Amino acid sequence: MFSRKTPSSQGPLSPQQALELANIYLEKASKTTDPDIALILCCDTEFSLSEAKEAAKHVKNQTVIRGIARAYIELEKLREGLRHTQAGDLRGDIHASGQPTTSLRAGSIAQAINTINYTLQPTASPNAVVSGEWTLLNHQQGRKASPFPAHIFAENVRPPVNQFKLPKTDERLNNTSELALCLGLLKSAHSSDYNMEPTAQKWLQAMRNDTCEQERLRTMATDVIEAFKRDGHNDTKAVAEVVRLAPGLDKDAFYGLLKEIHSRIDRSDLLDFQQLEVLAHLIQGANPGHLTADDIVKTFRLLSIRLRDTYQQPSHQIYQLTLAVSHILDAMADAKITGMDRKRLRDPLSSYLDGLKESSDPFLVYQAAYAYQAMLCVPDNVPTWQTAMPCNGKTPQDVSRSTSAEKEGFDLVKFILALEDIQKGFEGASNVIGVVYSTYDRAKSLVTKGQGLIESLKEGLSFNIKRDWYSALRGADILIRDGQLATFKDLVCEAPCRYDPAFQWGVCQRLGEIAADPRWDEKTRQSAITFLGEIYKNDESWGQHTSVKYWILNILTQLSSSSEGPSQCILAGVLLQKLETIEDVEKQVLYQTWKQRGPTEYPSKVALPEPVSPSLIDQVQNKLDIEGRLRLLRRHRIKERGDIIFIPPQARSNLEATDGTQFSLMDKAKEFLDSDRKVFLVLGGSGSGKSAFSRELEFELWQSYKSKTGRIPLHVDLPAIRKPECDMIAKQLRKADFSESQIRKMKHHRKFILICDGYDESHQTNNLYTSNQLNQTGEWDAQMVITCRSENIGSKYRDRFQPGDRNRQGESALFQEAAILPFSLYQVHDYIRLYVSTHQPQWEAGDYMKAIDRIPGLKDLVTNPLLMALSLDALPRLVDNEESLECIHVTRSVLYDHFVEQWLERSKARLAKKDMSLLMREAFEKLNAEGFTLNGIGYLRSFAAAIYKEQDGHPIVEYSQSADQGSWKEAFFSSREMQILHEACPLTRNGNQHQFIHRSLLEHELLCAVFDPQDRRNRAASKPLLGRRGSASSTLSFEIYDGKNMATDAEEELDSNSPLVWRSFVNDHSLLQVLEEQVRQDPVFKKQLLAYIELSKKDEKWRLAAANAITILVRAGVQFIEADLRGVRIPGADLSYGLFDSAQFQGADMRKVTLRGAWLRQADLSRADMTGIQLGWSSYPRFYQPSSVKTCAFSPDGELFALGFGSGDIGVCPLSNWKTIRYFEGHGYGNGITKVVFSPKGDLIASAGLDKTVRLWNTESGKCLYTLTGHTQAVNCVAFSPQGDQIASASDDGTLRSWDPATGYHRRVQFDHAGILCVVYSPKGDQIASGGVVSTVRLWCTRTGACDRVFTGGGYKVLDIQFSPQGDRLATVYSNATIRLCDIKTGCIINTFSGHLGNINTIVYSPKGDQIVSGSQDGTMRVWDVESGICRYTRTADRYRPILCVAFSPDDYRIATIATGGSDVTLELWDVSVRASRCIQNGHGYWVVMVKCSPKGNLIATYSLDNTIRLWDPETGACHRTISHNTPVSGVAFSPQGDQIYSACYDAVRVWDVDTGVCQRIIRDHFDWQSCAAYSPEGDRIVSASSLGGLQLWDMRTGEWRKSRSNHYGRIVSVVYSADGRLVAAGSDNHTIQLWDVGTMNCFNILRGHRSQVTGVAFSPQGFQVASGSNDGSVRLWNVNTGICRWTLTGHAGGVICVAYSHQGDLLASGSWDRTVRLWNVASGQCRGLIQNFQDPILDVVWNTATGVDYLVTGSRDGSVLKWQITGEREMCRTRLCWCATNGSLTLTGASIKGAHGLTSLNKLVLRERGAVGGPEYWFNKARDMATWIVLVTLRQSPTSVDEVKIRNIFGFVAFVLFSLVLYELIYKIFFLRTIAWIGTGIYNVLRPSS
């Protein structure tokens, strides 16, 4: 074994020593026969070479450096041979030759060259290095380099490129070459080509980020290919055009093009050389991986077949074919495809080339030899050792691997050494190498003899072995391509094959191409011509090859006659003249010989033909380019979006849903787009971010858009489209410049996503989905996302968005909605952070957050995204210093004003710098002089007012100078001043359309025209207009004091041109919302509105302003209590939920006024014009029936109404006159009707009864057609199938039977386990659902009768079942007062609806399927939202009687309810079509049973059976907080400090914080249900009464139970503490009051005297007296100490429910079932005040005296809370209503409608049912009240109590009799019976007991 030995005593080796040592190791390694030893020696060699290289770095010995390089190469050869030896392939050959015959790897060459470069001087130039190195190698090999002029190709140049203009985005391309250039640049996007033109680099940089433009170019290339394929003829120019795109095509497109080229070549009659040249360019342009072995096989086969027919063609044609074949073979060799069958593919082609070898034409022979060399470089499947003249496996790509234009440049040394490797022979035995050298020597001898090219090629074996000249020429091609001409010159001069005539021939050919190519610069082309001359003249360096000389002359001749460049033409001609007159005689003879023969026609290059016009790319660009237009649209929309700050909004499922169900709106929208739903409605307030969301959604959809297949997102600004209800998509596409043909094509072949923004702004009422016939046959295929303001949503808004019509119930599944939520605190933080990072304002994020936290009201404003943006922009200007933050007043109006002012200031600065004409500059200066900002503000307000006045608020103004001359628009666009202001204001322009940048800004400017706070800031009212408790400035004051003086003053101040005067704002809810805010903030504006109302009394020109004014005031919460509104003109006003208690409307113009939910108690509407009034829910009168009604149903057309009576009869009446009933008799008396239904066509009625039968009736005639018998017990339910061909009935006998309605025959019976209570068909009729006593719901198949599925209900009875209209859900009513909504497929519970306090009797789905209506035993009807599960509305039946049946009309607008109580039944029809803009249901939804006042008098607490406690502001009536309970509450009280509130439930006592509403503590351990509870004055103890009659005393501090006593005197109904906390009084249902000592918990006295249950007790403030109220109608006052009843107070017509002492104890208030409150003088026992005309009984009263004035608060059964002011002497109290919180029901108790005209009979009935009086009843009440007053005044001094009720009844009876007699004489006798009824009523009132 050999080892490295270095004397340790010596220092480091010198470079020469290290190199010598390496050569020794290398020699030993090459001679050893042991491969393992050879590998070790190679390692030693490498180590020594590394030392030599490191040492040579400092010595700079060039000889050593070259030796090191050579040693590296030899080392790698040896290693390669060893690798083959170890594989067993080359072992014997290596031993035989004595040297490794391996190929050089790229790494070895690179190592050698790196060795040279590593040791060079830094200042040495690359050219000098290469030249010097090659000279050194030539010297070592005994060669002599050819001398050459230095000025020829002195340096490398930039490679030639086609001078095409790179297109801009979406710009039309001039030709295919431009497209090819673009695609080529895109392919090189990831490379670092330093030779790239700057313009190309800039273009490429822009394209890297523009994926849309990249896609356009690639799509255009694909379209060109497709156009070429469609073109059937063999147009060579078209073929040449299309192959230019080859480098930029993807694999599929390239393969398709190659296949098409093959096909065309195969189909052509005569093989065209241009076709082959096209094929060559195509293969050359193939990207790596695009060509496969199969492609090469097909090409070879095609060439072999097609070239057989070329022998008979002219020689120049054969030459061009062979030249094209050469190029094809070059491309194949470069592709490095391996493993092809040589015999099948290459042999036929080689036979063709062998035939050309015998030609005498040197041009053909050379081209054939070149083609043969290229073919040899195309790898086949023949093993290397079987080749006759083997090669090392290198292709020209291997040889020139480093010649690409990388930063290192061309490695000439590496390339030359590789050529030498080819020259010496590769991978062969020693005898093969000998052949190679002998062949080369012989060829060289021929050269020296001047022998020709033909002999050289033939004898040099160019036709059957690989030659180095071919590889050298391929390397030269790469150098020329990359512009490395200086390196190309060095290669030509120093190549080992430079003497080979074939190499020289090829060099001359390439020089001719350079000289003829106009893309090269002039100097380069001249150098090429000079180079040709040097080769021709210098025989010593280049030899005397006659054919080469001829070829040069031929090239120069072609150049001299070329039209490409006159200077080159002249230079070539001059050179020819010089060559002709050269002094060398032999050359003169050669020239003359050539001249006699004449120049050949062989071209040096076969160029592709230029495309004709119109070219393929012209055809593509001229065709219907939909994708091109879409790209333009996409880019335009993305550019319009800009860099906005977008915070993804949160939303809820609809307007009524709770915030707890929120979700991401963007995610929900994308989920919708992935579903089968068609319409997605996005609701939100003004500035909530609807438009921002729609633009962001469009942006994201465009980002993910896929051309040709993807859905097209189309954003539609609805206000900008004329009549969008018709052909909306086409109109929007026309605006985007799509042609009609493109629109037609997209209509039938593309899908759209419509994003429609601003439905409300377009003033639409149409269903755009339906009116545009979307997704109908032959129409647009689209999904729609549409936005609309929630303020302007109107009534039954789903009808305007939901697909389909009301009769297509399944369409509701295609609809989805969401309501945008305000910003949360986290979203506010995120917005501020993005704003600061994007805009870099003066403030930091912390400064903004501090201002938002500290400025009053700003935190609420910034939850609106638009106001958030305005706030961040305005705050730095609004805030001067930190100390003033709490004093800053920021409102919506302030933010808009600051925004406009800042915008105008910026515009002013911009315009000042703008170039203007002289006249425009003068106009600008004039505006500046007058105040530019003020002028701009005035322009905006005038423009906004004109938009509303002339266009009814349509925000888009279209202006054309020619068409709009003389119109209102001219005033805003024509003059120069207006043009400047228009440009400066926050307005946008799109073509001829102009609009405000945001709708809310338009509204703000209009409102400023209505009322400008800044202009009126200093104008305060000198006289109070409205007063309450002495305050005229309060916005909630209630009285009009001096309307006459106010009107006189205001008339001078009010503007008759105000928008309030000429435009109705009643239905513009977004404007009303802002105006009502302004009323709350500015008393001056309130004064102005009240003045409009007052002026309308005198002049009707103010009536529209008055209607607007009163609508705004009502919405702002202004309460018109006892207001003098006599003679006001307010037609069309909306008084919904307004408070007009005791208001005077005599003679008022109230036409078309909306009174929905208005409080008109004791209002005087006599002589008012009430034509067309709207009453809302209560627009239908109640219908009373003396017999019980069990069921009801609407006919399918909604025109008829059917009733099922308990008597066994059926009643049918038309809705137009629904008190006219036709009765169907048949079931028999006493056999009540349990269910009645109409058939789907409405011609039949089926009824089920207790007589065990089902009967079928003819609707028109009332005839009983069939009686269906078979059930053995009562039939509970019957149902028609949707098709009307089946009837199903369910019975208590546990069977479900189906019948044929056409024949009455029984079809099938199914058995259940117990009685079935309900049955219903699915909408498709394929299933029946049944439920009953057993807690299961069964689904039955109607075809087979089998039970498909069973749903369990947890042990509760199933009372009713309903399928959703879509049939995918099932709503089930259980006996635990809940409704469950289940998914039929999965059985999962989707929602559970709970809230009823009693069992639910019935439910029904709305026809749309979005609502469920339920009727309950608790007397309420609830309307539930299906998706969210929340209750939308709650309505109570007459007298809270249980609702037995509910039915929805088919039009989805009416709900019928049947309520029963006692012997009669009430049928009510509710109109749900009129939906108010907002429901001011600020009262409770159910009975208010407790009212408490805080110790400080600053809060009022009320508890309702809706399980909520509400805290009220006693001054304004505003509800501060709502505390919800899950269980009923038996007691409520404030803590002594007023900071806590206690609530006692059946299971615990809870302590709540008043400020936060948070439960702070829970005290449990109650024994059973607590019926009532009371708190001690100190708040430390609580006494509660259980349902069993016991009393418990609890310690509130510890939560422990102290004492308990059993009550043996009956159940305790009410309990109360004495003022000192020592006593407890308890009222019992045994008619007694017990007095208990708290200390001992002993009952020390029992007070007896009442004749019924004691419902209310109260201690006097002094504690010596206790008052009790009883159901016997009396109030008794008891002495605590003696137990003696001092007074018995009678007067209530019903039971007394509650009593309460005033603060001084001198007055006692009592509330009764007779709907009155009486005020009693405690000292005298007389009634001193009466509050009457309540809508429902009073359940609790409480006094509040903290303000020094007595106030009384009442809670009523209708859910209302009212506050009354008590004034006057104690002998006669006066009461006045201060405020009222109602439940939203229309109240007219005691209101007078005497003489009111314009009322329909239906309206009169409704008003009278709600308590209004008029006509005979009105005069009777007046007479009765007058007589009662006379008697009371007469008996005023009597010491005894007067039974006022009896007196009223007596005089009422007398008045009735007299009035009836007069009426009988004066009016028709038809009223006789009614008069008798009145007399009978009077007698009964006299004789009935006072109780």
PDB file of C-alpha atoms in Angstrom, residues 283-393:
ATOM      1  CA  ILE A 283     -38.198  21.582 -30.785  1.00  0.00           C
ATOM      2  CA  GLN A 284     -35.534  24.155 -29.978  1.00  0.00           C
ATOM      3  CA  GLY A 285     -38.083  26.222 -28.081  1.00  0.00           C
ATOM      4  CA  ALA A 286     -39.290  23.321 -25.978  1.00  0.00           C
ATOM      5  CA  ASN A 287     -38.910  23.809 -22.262  1.00  0.00           C
ATOM      6  CA  PRO A 288     -37.198  21.137 -20.185  1.00  0.00           C
ATOM      7  CA  GLY A 289     -39.493  18.200 -19.696  1.00  0.00           C
ATOM      8  CA  HIS A 290     -41.819  19.085 -22.540  1.00  0.00           C
ATOM      9  CA  LEU A 291     -40.244  16.697 -25.044  1.00  0.00           C
ATOM     10  CA  THR A 292     -40.413  12.971 -24.421  1.00  0.00           C
ATOM     11  CA  ALA A 293     -38.857   9.981 -26.104  1.00  0.00           C
ATOM     12  CA  ASP A 294     -42.140   9.324 -27.862  1.00  0.00           C
ATOM     13  CA  ASP A 295     -42.058  12.781 -29.395  1.00  0.00           C
ATOM     14  CA  ILE A 296     -38.560  12.200 -30.786  1.00  0.00           C
ATOM     15  CA  VAL A 297     -39.575   8.786 -32.055  1.00  0.00           C
ATOM     16  CA  LYS A 298     -42.523  10.245 -33.901  1.00  0.00           C
ATOM     17  CA  THR A 299     -40.362  13.012 -35.365  1.00  0.00           C
ATOM     18  CA  PHE A 300     -37.680  10.582 -36.577  1.00  0.00           C
ATOM     19  CA  ARG A 301     -40.257   8.311 -38.103  1.00  0.00           C
ATOM     20  CA  LEU A 302     -41.914  11.231 -39.833  1.00  0.00           C
ATOM     21  CA  LEU A 303     -38.617  12.565 -41.215  1.00  0.00           C
ATOM     22  CA  SER A 304     -37.588   9.119 -42.431  1.00  0.00           C
ATOM     23  CA  ILE A 305     -40.836   8.633 -44.285  1.00  0.00           C
ATOM     24  CA  ARG A 306     -41.138  12.106 -45.755  1.00  0.00           C
ATOM     25  CA  LEU A 307     -37.499  12.404 -46.917  1.00  0.00           C
ATOM     26  CA  ARG A 308     -37.834   9.402 -49.221  1.00  0.00           C
ATOM     27  CA  ASP A 309     -39.623  11.573 -51.772  1.00  0.00           C
ATOM     28  CA  THR A 310     -37.052  14.369 -51.877  1.00  0.00           C
ATOM     29  CA  TYR A 311     -34.412  12.922 -54.216  1.00  0.00           C
ATOM     30  CA  GLN A 312     -36.084  14.180 -57.346  1.00  0.00           C
ATOM     31  CA  GLN A 313     -36.226  17.749 -56.083  1.00  0.00           C
ATOM     32  CA  PRO A 314     -33.795  20.491 -57.178  1.00  0.00           C
ATOM     33  CA  SER A 315     -30.476  20.655 -55.361  1.00  0.00           C
ATOM     34  CA  HIS A 316     -31.229  23.962 -53.639  1.00  0.00           C
ATOM     35  CA  GLN A 317     -34.497  22.489 -52.366  1.00  0.00           C
ATOM     36  CA  ILE A 318     -32.642  19.444 -51.059  1.00  0.00           C
ATOM     37  CA  TYR A 319     -30.071  21.741 -49.450  1.00  0.00           C
ATOM     38  CA  GLN A 320     -32.715  23.719 -47.611  1.00  0.00           C
ATOM     39  CA  LEU A 321     -34.426  20.498 -46.525  1.00  0.00           C
ATOM     40  CA  THR A 322     -31.146  19.140 -45.242  1.00  0.00           C
ATOM     41  CA  LEU A 323     -30.416  22.424 -43.486  1.00  0.00           C
ATOM     42  CA  ALA A 324     -33.805  22.253 -41.776  1.00  0.00           C
ATOM     43  CA  VAL A 325     -33.216  18.609 -40.851  1.00  0.00           C
ATOM     44  CA  SER A 326     -29.926  19.663 -39.307  1.00  0.00           C
ATOM     45  CA  HIS A 327     -31.657  22.200 -37.159  1.00  0.00           C
ATOM     46  CA  ILE A 328     -34.222  19.576 -36.079  1.00  0.00           C
ATOM     47  CA  LEU A 329     -31.445  17.174 -35.164  1.00  0.00           C
ATOM     48  CA  ASP A 330     -29.639  19.932 -33.264  1.00  0.00           C
ATOM     49  CA  ALA A 331     -32.721  20.482 -31.235  1.00  0.00           C
ATOM     50  CA  MET A 332     -33.114  16.761 -30.611  1.00  0.00           C
ATOM     51  CA  ALA A 333     -29.539  16.482 -29.475  1.00  0.00           C
ATOM     52  CA  ASP A 334     -30.019  19.375 -27.087  1.00  0.00           C
ATOM     53  CA  ALA A 335     -33.156  17.755 -25.679  1.00  0.00           C
ATOM     54  CA  LYS A 336     -31.085  14.810 -24.275  1.00  0.00           C
ATOM     55  CA  ILE A 337     -33.755  12.204 -24.926  1.00  0.00           C
ATOM     56  CA  THR A 338     -32.306   8.717 -24.408  1.00  0.00           C
ATOM     57  CA  GLY A 339     -33.201   5.128 -25.076  1.00  0.00           C
ATOM     58  CA  MET A 340     -34.459   5.329 -28.667  1.00  0.00           C
ATOM     59  CA  ASP A 341     -34.320   2.400 -31.091  1.00  0.00           C
ATOM     60  CA  ARG A 342     -31.395   3.093 -33.393  1.00  0.00           C
ATOM     61  CA  LYS A 343     -32.217   0.609 -36.090  1.00  0.00           C
ATOM     62  CA  ARG A 344     -35.854   1.625 -36.413  1.00  0.00           C
ATOM     63  CA  LEU A 345     -35.319   5.358 -36.252  1.00  0.00           C
ATOM     64  CA  ARG A 346     -31.821   6.535 -37.043  1.00  0.00           C
ATOM     65  CA  ASP A 347     -30.875   4.040 -39.713  1.00  0.00           C
ATOM     66  CA  PRO A 348     -33.540   5.156 -42.245  1.00  0.00           C
ATOM     67  CA  LEU A 349     -32.501   8.778 -41.796  1.00  0.00           C
ATOM     68  CA  SER A 350     -28.819   7.966 -41.999  1.00  0.00           C
ATOM     69  CA  SER A 351     -29.387   6.167 -45.294  1.00  0.00           C
ATOM     70  CA  TYR A 352     -30.831   9.380 -46.693  1.00  0.00           C
ATOM     71  CA  LEU A 353     -27.803  11.341 -45.509  1.00  0.00           C
ATOM     72  CA  ASP A 354     -25.432   8.694 -46.841  1.00  0.00           C
ATOM     73  CA  GLY A 355     -26.984   9.221 -50.226  1.00  0.00           C
ATOM     74  CA  LEU A 356     -26.126  12.919 -50.091  1.00  0.00           C
ATOM     75  CA  LYS A 357     -22.524  12.029 -49.209  1.00  0.00           C
ATOM     76  CA  GLU A 358     -21.875  10.941 -52.784  1.00  0.00           C
ATOM     77  CA  SER A 359     -22.936  14.310 -54.154  1.00  0.00           C
ATOM     78  CA  SER A 360     -20.377  16.502 -55.868  1.00  0.00           C
ATOM     79  CA  ASP A 361     -21.958  19.599 -54.413  1.00  0.00           C
ATOM     80  CA  PRO A 362     -19.923  20.647 -51.369  1.00  0.00           C
ATOM     81  CA  PHE A 363     -22.879  22.566 -49.969  1.00  0.00           C
ATOM     82  CA  LEU A 364     -24.994  19.425 -49.860  1.00  0.00           C
ATOM     83  CA  VAL A 365     -22.155  17.270 -48.574  1.00  0.00           C
ATOM     84  CA  TYR A 366     -21.387  19.669 -45.727  1.00  0.00           C
ATOM     85  CA  GLN A 367     -24.996  20.033 -44.738  1.00  0.00           C
ATOM     86  CA  ALA A 368     -25.450  16.245 -44.859  1.00  0.00           C
ATOM     87  CA  ALA A 369     -22.337  15.766 -42.733  1.00  0.00           C
ATOM     88  CA  TYR A 370     -23.569  18.332 -40.221  1.00  0.00           C
ATOM     89  CA  ALA A 371     -26.938  16.640 -40.063  1.00  0.00           C
ATOM     90  CA  TYR A 372     -25.234  13.280 -39.585  1.00  0.00           C
ATOM     91  CA  GLN A 373     -23.174  14.654 -36.718  1.00  0.00           C
ATOM     92  CA  ALA A 374     -26.291  16.051 -35.102  1.00  0.00           C
ATOM     93  CA  MET A 375     -28.042  12.699 -35.514  1.00  0.00           C
ATOM     94  CA  LEU A 376     -25.131  10.924 -33.874  1.00  0.00           C
ATOM     95  CA  CYS A 377     -25.607  13.152 -30.854  1.00  0.00           C
ATOM     96  CA  VAL A 378     -29.214  12.042 -30.467  1.00  0.00           C
ATOM     97  CA  PRO A 379     -28.803   9.170 -27.957  1.00  0.00           C
ATOM     98  CA  ASP A 380     -30.085   5.733 -28.843  1.00  0.00           C
ATOM     99  CA  ASN A 381     -30.389   2.410 -27.073  1.00  0.00           C
ATOM    100  CA  VAL A 382     -27.108   0.926 -28.398  1.00  0.00           C
ATOM    101  CA  PRO A 383     -24.482   0.241 -25.647  1.00  0.00           C
ATOM    102  CA  THR A 384     -21.443   2.477 -25.687  1.00  0.00           C
ATOM    103  CA  TRP A 385     -18.929  -0.271 -26.398  1.00  0.00           C
ATOM    104  CA  GLN A 386     -20.822  -1.444 -29.524  1.00  0.00           C
ATOM    105  CA  THR A 387     -20.414   1.752 -31.497  1.00  0.00           C
ATOM    106  CA  ALA A 388     -18.026   1.695 -34.397  1.00  0.00           C
ATOM    107  CA  MET A 389     -16.532   5.044 -33.504  1.00  0.00           C
ATOM    108  CA  PRO A 390     -17.606   5.622 -29.913  1.00  0.00           C
ATOM    109  CA  CYS A 391     -18.105   8.892 -28.125  1.00  0.00           C
ATOM    110  CA  ASN A 392     -17.810   9.717 -24.482  1.00  0.00           C
ATOM    111  CA  GLY A 393     -21.532  10.285 -24.283  1.00  0.00           C
TER     112      GLY A 393
END
